C-alpha positions as semicolon CSV with decimal commas, in nm:
position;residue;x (nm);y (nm);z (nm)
1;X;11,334;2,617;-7,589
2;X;11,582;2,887;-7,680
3;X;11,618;3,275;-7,626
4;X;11,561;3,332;-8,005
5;X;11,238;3,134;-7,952
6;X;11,100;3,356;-7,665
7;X;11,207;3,653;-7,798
8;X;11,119;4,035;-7,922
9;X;11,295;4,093;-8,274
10;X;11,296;4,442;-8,440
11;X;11,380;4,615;-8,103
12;X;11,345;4,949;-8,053
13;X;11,680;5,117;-7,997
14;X;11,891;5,448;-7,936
15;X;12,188;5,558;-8,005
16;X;12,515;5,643;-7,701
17;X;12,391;6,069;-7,927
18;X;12,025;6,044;-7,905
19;X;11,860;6,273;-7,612
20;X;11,765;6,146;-7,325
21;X;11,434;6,290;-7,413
22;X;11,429;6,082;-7,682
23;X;11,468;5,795;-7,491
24;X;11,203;5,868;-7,264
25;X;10,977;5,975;-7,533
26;X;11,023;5,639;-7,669
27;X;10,985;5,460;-7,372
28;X;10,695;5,604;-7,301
29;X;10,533;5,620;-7,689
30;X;10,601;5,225;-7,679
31;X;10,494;5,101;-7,342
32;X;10,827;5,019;-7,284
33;X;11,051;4,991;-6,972
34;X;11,401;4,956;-7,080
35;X;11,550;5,028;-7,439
36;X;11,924;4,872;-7,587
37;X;12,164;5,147;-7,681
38;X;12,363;5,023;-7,998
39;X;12,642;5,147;-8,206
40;X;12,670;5,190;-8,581
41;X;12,701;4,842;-8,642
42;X;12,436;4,699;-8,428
43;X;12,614;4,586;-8,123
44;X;12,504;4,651;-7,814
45;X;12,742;4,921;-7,594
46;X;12,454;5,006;-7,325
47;X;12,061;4,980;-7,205
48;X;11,871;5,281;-7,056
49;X;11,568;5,183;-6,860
50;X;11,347;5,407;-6,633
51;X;11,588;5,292;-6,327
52;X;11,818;5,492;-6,466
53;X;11,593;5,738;-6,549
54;X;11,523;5,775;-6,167
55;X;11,819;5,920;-6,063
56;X;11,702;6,233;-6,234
57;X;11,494;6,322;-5,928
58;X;11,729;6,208;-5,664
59;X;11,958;6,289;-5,392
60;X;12,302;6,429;-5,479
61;X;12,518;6,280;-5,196
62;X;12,862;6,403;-5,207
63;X;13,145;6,152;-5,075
64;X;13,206;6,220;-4,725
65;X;13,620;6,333;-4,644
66;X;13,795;6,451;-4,363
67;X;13,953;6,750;-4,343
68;X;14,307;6,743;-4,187
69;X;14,514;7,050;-4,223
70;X;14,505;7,235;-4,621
71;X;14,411;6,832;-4,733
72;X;14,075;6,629;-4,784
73;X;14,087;6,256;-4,752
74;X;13,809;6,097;-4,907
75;X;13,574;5,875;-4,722
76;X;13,362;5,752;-5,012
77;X;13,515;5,715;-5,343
78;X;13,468;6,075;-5,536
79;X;13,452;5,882;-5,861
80;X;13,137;5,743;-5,757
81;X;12,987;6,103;-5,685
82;X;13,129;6,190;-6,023
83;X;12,878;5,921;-6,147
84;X;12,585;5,993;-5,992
85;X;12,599;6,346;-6,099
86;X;12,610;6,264;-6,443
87;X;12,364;6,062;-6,454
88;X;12,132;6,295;-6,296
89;X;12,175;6,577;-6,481
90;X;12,299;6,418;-6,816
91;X;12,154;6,507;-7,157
92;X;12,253;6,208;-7,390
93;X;12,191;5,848;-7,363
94;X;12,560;5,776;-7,339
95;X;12,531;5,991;-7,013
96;X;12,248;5,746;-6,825
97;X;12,273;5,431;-6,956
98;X;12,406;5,124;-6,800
99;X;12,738;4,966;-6,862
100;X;12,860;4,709;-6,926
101;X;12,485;4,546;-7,036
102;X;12,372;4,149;-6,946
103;X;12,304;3,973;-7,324
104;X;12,190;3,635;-7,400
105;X;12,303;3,443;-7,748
106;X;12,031;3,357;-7,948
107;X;12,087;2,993;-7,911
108;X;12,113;2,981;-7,505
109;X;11,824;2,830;-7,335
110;X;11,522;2,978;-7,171
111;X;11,646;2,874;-6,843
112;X;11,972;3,023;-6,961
113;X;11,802;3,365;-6,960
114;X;11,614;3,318;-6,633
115;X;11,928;3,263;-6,458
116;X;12,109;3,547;-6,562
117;X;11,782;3,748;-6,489
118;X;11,821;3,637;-6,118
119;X;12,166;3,656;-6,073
120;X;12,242;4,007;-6,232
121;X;11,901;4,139;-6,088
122;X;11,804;4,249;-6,485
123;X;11,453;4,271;-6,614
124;X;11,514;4,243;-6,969
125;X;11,819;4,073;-7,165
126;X;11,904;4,145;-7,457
127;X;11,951;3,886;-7,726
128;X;12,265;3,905;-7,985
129;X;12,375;3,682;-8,273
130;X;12,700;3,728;-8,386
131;X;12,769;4,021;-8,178
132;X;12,485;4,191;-8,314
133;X;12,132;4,261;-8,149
134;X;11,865;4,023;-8,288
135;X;11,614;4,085;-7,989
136;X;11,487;4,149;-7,674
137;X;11,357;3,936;-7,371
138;X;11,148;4,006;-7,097
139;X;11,036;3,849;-6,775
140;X;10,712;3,864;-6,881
141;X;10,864;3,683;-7,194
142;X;10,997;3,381;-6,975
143;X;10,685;3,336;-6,780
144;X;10,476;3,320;-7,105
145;X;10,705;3,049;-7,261
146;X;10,668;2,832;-6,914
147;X;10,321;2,855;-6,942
148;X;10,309;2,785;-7,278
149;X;10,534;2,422;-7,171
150;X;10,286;2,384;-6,890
């Protein structure tokens, strides 16, 4: 069996623009847990799911540094802070999502997708053909197709 067999076509998507309250809007209007973020031409630059949507409530934890004399050295990468802090308080998709995103070819095998689940710690994978989005699985997609072979 093969990811294009398993899988969701006509995907719900946003745009890197869209609001993040349009994300969550559709996330929540679909029963949804995770939506690809594609450009113009239908290729997939980015996924926003609702672990991403969790920072919004977090901790801010600004990198630790030393102070020595009129200079800071930096303990934890600032960078990172930088991050975190737009994620939290960013107002576009292009702000929260997730680079660079997991994808599965259409023609790759089921067991394809369920290793790439495990090893990148993903719940969903988006499925391209030619560069271009074609679907969506799931976990709960994988598990269905095993015990459909059972």
């Amino acid at each position: 069996m093969k990811a294009k067999d398993i899988m969701t076509p006509n995907v719900i998507t946003v745009s890197k623009s869209d609001s993040v309250e349009k994300a969550i809007k559709l996330l929540l209007e679909h029963n949804i847990t995770g939506l690809p973020v594609v450009d113009e031409a239908g290729h997939v630059i980015g996924i926003i799911t609702e672990g991403d949507l969790l920072y919004r409530g977090g901790e801010i934890k600004p990198p630790r540094y030393l102070a020595i004399f009129d200079s800071y050295i930096f303990i934890d990468n600032p960078n990172k802070f930088e991050k975190q802090l737009k994620k939290m308080t960013g107002m576009f998709v292009e702000d929260v999502m997730t680079t660079p995103v997991i994808v599965i070819e259409a023609e790759q095998s089921v067991p394809d997708a369920a290793n790439l689940m495990t090893k990148h710690k993903v719940n969903r994978l988006p499925v391209i053909e030619e560069g271009k989005l074609v679907g969506i699985i799931s976990r709960r997609d994988i598990i269905k197709s095993y015990a459909s072979m059972a």
